[in-house]
PDB file of C-alpha atoms in Angstrom:
ATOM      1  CA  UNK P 251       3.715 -17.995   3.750  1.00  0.00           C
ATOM      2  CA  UNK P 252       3.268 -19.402   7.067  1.00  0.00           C
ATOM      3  CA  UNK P 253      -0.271 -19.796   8.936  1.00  0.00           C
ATOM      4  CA  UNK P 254       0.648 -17.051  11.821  1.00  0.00           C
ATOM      5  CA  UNK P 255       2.351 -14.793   9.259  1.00  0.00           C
ATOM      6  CA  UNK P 256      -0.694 -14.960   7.567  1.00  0.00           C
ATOM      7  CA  UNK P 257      -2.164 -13.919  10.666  1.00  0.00           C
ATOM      8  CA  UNK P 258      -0.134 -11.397  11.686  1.00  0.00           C
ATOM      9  CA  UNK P 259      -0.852  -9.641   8.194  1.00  0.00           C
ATOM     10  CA  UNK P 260      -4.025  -9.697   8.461  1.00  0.00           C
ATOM     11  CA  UNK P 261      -3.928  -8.624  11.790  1.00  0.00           C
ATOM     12  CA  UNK P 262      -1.736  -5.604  10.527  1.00  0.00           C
ATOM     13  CA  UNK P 263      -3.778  -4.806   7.640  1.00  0.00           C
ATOM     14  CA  UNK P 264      -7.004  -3.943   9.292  1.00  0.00           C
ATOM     15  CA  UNK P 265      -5.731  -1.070  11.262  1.00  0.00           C
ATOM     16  CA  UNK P 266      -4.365   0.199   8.602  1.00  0.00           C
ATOM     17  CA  UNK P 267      -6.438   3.094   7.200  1.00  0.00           C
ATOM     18  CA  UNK P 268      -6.444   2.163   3.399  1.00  0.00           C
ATOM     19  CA  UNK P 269      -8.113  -1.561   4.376  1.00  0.00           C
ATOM     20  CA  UNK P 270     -10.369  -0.571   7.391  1.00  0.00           C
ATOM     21  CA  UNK P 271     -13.716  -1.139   5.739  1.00  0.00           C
ATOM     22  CA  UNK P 272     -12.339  -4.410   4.601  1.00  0.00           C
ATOM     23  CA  UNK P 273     -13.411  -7.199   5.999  1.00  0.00           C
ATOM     24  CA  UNK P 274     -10.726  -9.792   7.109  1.00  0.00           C
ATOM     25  CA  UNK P 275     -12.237 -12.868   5.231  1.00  0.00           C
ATOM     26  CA  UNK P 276     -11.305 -10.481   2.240  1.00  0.00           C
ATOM     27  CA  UNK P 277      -8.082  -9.483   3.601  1.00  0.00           C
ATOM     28  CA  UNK P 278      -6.742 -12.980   3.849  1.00  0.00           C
ATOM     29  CA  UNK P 279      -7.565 -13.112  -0.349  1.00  0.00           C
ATOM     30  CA  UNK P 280      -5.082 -10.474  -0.264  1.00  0.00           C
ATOM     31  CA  UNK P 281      -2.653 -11.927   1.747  1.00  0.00           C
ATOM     32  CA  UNK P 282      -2.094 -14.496  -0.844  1.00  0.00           C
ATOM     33  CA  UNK P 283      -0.270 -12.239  -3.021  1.00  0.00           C
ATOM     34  CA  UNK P 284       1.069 -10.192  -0.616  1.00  0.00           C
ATOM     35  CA  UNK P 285       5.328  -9.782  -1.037  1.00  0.00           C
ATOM     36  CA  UNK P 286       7.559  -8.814   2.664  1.00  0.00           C
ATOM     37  CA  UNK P 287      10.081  -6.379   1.332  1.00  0.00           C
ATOM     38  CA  UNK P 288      13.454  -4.944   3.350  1.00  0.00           C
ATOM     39  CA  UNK P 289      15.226  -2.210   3.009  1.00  0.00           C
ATOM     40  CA  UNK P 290      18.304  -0.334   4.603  1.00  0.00           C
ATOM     41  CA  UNK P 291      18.554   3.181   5.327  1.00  0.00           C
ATOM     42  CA  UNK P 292      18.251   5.926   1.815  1.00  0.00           C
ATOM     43  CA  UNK P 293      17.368   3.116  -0.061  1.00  0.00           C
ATOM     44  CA  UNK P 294      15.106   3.990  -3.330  1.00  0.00           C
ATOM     45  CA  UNK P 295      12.059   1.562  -3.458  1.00  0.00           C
ATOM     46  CA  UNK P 296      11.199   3.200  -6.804  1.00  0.00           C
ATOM     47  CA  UNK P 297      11.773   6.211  -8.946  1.00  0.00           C
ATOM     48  CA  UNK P 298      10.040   8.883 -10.684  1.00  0.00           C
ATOM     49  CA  UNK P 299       8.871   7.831 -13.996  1.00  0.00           C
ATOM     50  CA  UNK P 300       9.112   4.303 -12.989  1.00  0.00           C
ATOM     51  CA  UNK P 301       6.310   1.728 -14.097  1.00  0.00           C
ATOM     52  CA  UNK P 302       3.671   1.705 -11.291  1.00  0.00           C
ATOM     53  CA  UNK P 303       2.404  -1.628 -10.858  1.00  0.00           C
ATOM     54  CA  UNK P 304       2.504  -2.158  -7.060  1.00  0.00           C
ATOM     55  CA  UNK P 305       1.314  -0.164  -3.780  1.00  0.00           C
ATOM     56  CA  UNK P 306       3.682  -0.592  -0.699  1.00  0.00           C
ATOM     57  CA  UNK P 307       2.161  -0.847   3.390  1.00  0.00           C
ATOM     58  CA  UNK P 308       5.017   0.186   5.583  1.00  0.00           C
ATOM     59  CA  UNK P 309       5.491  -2.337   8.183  1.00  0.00           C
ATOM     60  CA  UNK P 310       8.074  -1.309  10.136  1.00  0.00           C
ATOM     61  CA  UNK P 311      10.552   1.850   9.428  1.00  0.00           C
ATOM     62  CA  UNK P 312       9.763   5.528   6.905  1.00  0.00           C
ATOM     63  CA  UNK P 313       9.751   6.705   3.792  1.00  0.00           C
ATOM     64  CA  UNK P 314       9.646  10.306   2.659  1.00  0.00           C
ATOM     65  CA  UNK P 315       8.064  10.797  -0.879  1.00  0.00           C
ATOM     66  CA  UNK P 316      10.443  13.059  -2.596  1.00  0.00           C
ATOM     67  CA  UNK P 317      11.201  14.609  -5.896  1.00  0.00           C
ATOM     68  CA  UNK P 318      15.422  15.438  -6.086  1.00  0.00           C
ATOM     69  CA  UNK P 319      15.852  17.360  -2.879  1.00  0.00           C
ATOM     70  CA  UNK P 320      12.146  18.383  -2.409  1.00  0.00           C
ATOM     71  CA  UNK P 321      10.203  16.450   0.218  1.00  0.00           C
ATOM     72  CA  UNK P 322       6.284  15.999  -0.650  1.00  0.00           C
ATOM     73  CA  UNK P 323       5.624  13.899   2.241  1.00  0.00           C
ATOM     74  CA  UNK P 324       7.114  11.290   5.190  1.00  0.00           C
ATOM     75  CA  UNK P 325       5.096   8.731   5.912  1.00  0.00           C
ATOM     76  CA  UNK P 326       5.740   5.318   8.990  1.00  0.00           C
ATOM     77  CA  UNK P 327       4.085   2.206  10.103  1.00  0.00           C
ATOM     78  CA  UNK P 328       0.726   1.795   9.134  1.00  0.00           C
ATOM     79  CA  UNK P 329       0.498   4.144   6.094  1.00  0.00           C
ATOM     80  CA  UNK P 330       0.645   2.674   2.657  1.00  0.00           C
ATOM     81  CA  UNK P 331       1.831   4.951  -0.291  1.00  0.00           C
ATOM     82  CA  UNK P 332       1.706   4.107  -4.674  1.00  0.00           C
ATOM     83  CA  UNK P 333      -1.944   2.567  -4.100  1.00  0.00           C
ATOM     84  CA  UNK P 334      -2.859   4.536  -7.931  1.00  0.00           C
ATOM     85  CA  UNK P 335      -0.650   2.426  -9.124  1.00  0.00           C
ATOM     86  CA  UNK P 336      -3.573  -0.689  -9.060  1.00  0.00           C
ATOM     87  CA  UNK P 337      -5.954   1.194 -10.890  1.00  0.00           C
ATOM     88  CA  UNK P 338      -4.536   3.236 -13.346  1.00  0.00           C
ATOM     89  CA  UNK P 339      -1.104   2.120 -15.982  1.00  0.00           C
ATOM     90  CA  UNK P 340       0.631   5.721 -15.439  1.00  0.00           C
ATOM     91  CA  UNK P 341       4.204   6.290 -14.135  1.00  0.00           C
ATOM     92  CA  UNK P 342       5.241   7.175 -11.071  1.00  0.00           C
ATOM     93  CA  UNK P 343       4.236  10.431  -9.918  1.00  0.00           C
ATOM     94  CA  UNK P 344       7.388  11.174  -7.757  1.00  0.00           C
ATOM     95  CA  UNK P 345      10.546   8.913  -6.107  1.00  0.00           C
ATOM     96  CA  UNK P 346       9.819   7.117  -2.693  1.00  0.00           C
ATOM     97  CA  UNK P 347      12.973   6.460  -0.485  1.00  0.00           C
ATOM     98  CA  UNK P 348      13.273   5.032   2.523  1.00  0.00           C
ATOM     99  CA  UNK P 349      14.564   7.273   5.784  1.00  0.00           C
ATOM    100  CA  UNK P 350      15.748   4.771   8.069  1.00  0.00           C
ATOM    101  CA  UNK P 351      15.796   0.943   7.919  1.00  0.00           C
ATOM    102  CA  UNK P 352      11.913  -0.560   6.749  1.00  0.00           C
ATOM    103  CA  UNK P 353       9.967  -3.025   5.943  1.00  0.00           C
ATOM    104  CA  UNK P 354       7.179  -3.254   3.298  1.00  0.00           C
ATOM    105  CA  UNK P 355       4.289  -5.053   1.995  1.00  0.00           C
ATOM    106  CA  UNK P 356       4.127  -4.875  -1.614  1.00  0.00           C
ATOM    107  CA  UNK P 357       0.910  -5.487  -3.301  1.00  0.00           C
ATOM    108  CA  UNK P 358       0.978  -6.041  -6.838  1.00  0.00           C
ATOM    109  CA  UNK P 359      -1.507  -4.834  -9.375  1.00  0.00           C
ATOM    110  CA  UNK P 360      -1.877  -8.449 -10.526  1.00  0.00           C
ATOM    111  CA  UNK P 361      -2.801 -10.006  -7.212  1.00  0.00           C
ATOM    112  CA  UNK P 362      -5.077  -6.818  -6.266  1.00  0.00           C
ATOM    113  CA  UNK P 363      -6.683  -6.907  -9.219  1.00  0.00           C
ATOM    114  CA  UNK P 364      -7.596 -10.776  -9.001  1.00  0.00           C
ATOM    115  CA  UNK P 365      -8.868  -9.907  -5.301  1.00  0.00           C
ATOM    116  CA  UNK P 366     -11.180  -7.621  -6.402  1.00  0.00           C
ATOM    117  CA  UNK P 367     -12.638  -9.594  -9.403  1.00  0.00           C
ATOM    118  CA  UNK P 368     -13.825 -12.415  -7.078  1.00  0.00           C
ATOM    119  CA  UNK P 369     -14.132 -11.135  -3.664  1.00  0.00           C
ATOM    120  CA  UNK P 370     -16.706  -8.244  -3.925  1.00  0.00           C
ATOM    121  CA  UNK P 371     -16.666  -7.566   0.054  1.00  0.00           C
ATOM    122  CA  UNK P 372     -12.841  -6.198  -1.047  1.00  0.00           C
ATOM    123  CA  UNK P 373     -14.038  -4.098  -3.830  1.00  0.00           C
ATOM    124  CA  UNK P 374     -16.599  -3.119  -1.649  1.00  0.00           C
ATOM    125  CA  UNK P 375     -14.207  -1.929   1.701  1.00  0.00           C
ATOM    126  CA  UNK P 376     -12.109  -0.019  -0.846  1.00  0.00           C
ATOM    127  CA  UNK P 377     -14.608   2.231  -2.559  1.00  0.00           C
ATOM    128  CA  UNK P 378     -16.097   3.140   0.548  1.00  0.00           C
ATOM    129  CA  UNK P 379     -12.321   4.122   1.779  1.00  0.00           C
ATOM    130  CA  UNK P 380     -11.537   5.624  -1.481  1.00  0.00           C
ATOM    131  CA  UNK P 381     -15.143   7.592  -1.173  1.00  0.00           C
ATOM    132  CA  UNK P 382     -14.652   9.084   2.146  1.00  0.00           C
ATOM    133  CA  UNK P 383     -10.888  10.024   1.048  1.00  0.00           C
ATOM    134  CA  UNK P 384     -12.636  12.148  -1.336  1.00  0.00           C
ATOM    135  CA  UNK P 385     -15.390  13.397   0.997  1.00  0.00           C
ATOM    136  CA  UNK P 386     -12.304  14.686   3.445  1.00  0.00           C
ATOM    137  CA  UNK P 387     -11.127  16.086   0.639  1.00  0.00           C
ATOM    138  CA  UNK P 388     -14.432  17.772  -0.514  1.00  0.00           C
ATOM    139  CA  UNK P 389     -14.674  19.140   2.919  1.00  0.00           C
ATOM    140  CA  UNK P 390     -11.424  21.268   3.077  1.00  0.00           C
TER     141      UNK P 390
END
């Protein structure tokens, strides 16, 4: 990966809600690993059931979180969706599609996982999103 894509990830990454608390020393870490992903119009980028090992950070384009014909969700730029799928070894919860023509980051369990094991400022910017998740949660 070039220099200025690195950049421009990076750059990307901290508005995004999931890695605001993270600082961008610890976001270039990430970068590393980090996998550009295209996809045309009702594409699947994974299935029900499938093997979650990756969470997704939708660059450009939307996605609608579905299972058959029943829509859980749409989500566009700047939201990322699968992010359980770094913790925990369970299957997909429910099919993600895409709605128009996107582009993704994929983050892979593997390259997260290092991240986190030797940058604690990472570990650190997550829990504190993860916690206040919760807290909004706690407050409805």
């Amino acid at each position: 990966m070039s220099k200025s894509k690195q950049e421009d990830f990076i750059n990307f990454l901290s508005k995004v809600p999931f890695f605001t608390e993270v600082k961008e020393a610890s976001l270039k870490h990430l970068c590393i690993g980090l996998k550009e992903e295209s996809f045309g119009k009702n594409e699947n980028i994974f299935k029900k059931g499938d093997e979650g090992d990756s969470m997704y950070v939708i660059v450009e384009g939307s996605v609608k979180i579905h299972e058959n014909n029943y829509i859980f969700s749409t989500m566009q730029k700047g939201e990322c969706f699968g992010e359980y799928a770094l913790i925990d070894d369970e299957k997909r919860s429910a099919a993600v599609s895409t709605l128009e023509r996107s582009t993704l980051l994929k983050i892979e369990r593997d390259s997260f996982l290092k991240v986190i094991a030797n940058d604690s400022g990472f570990s650190l910017g997550i829990l504190t999103v993860l916690i206040k998740r919760h807290r909004d949660i706690d407050a409805i």
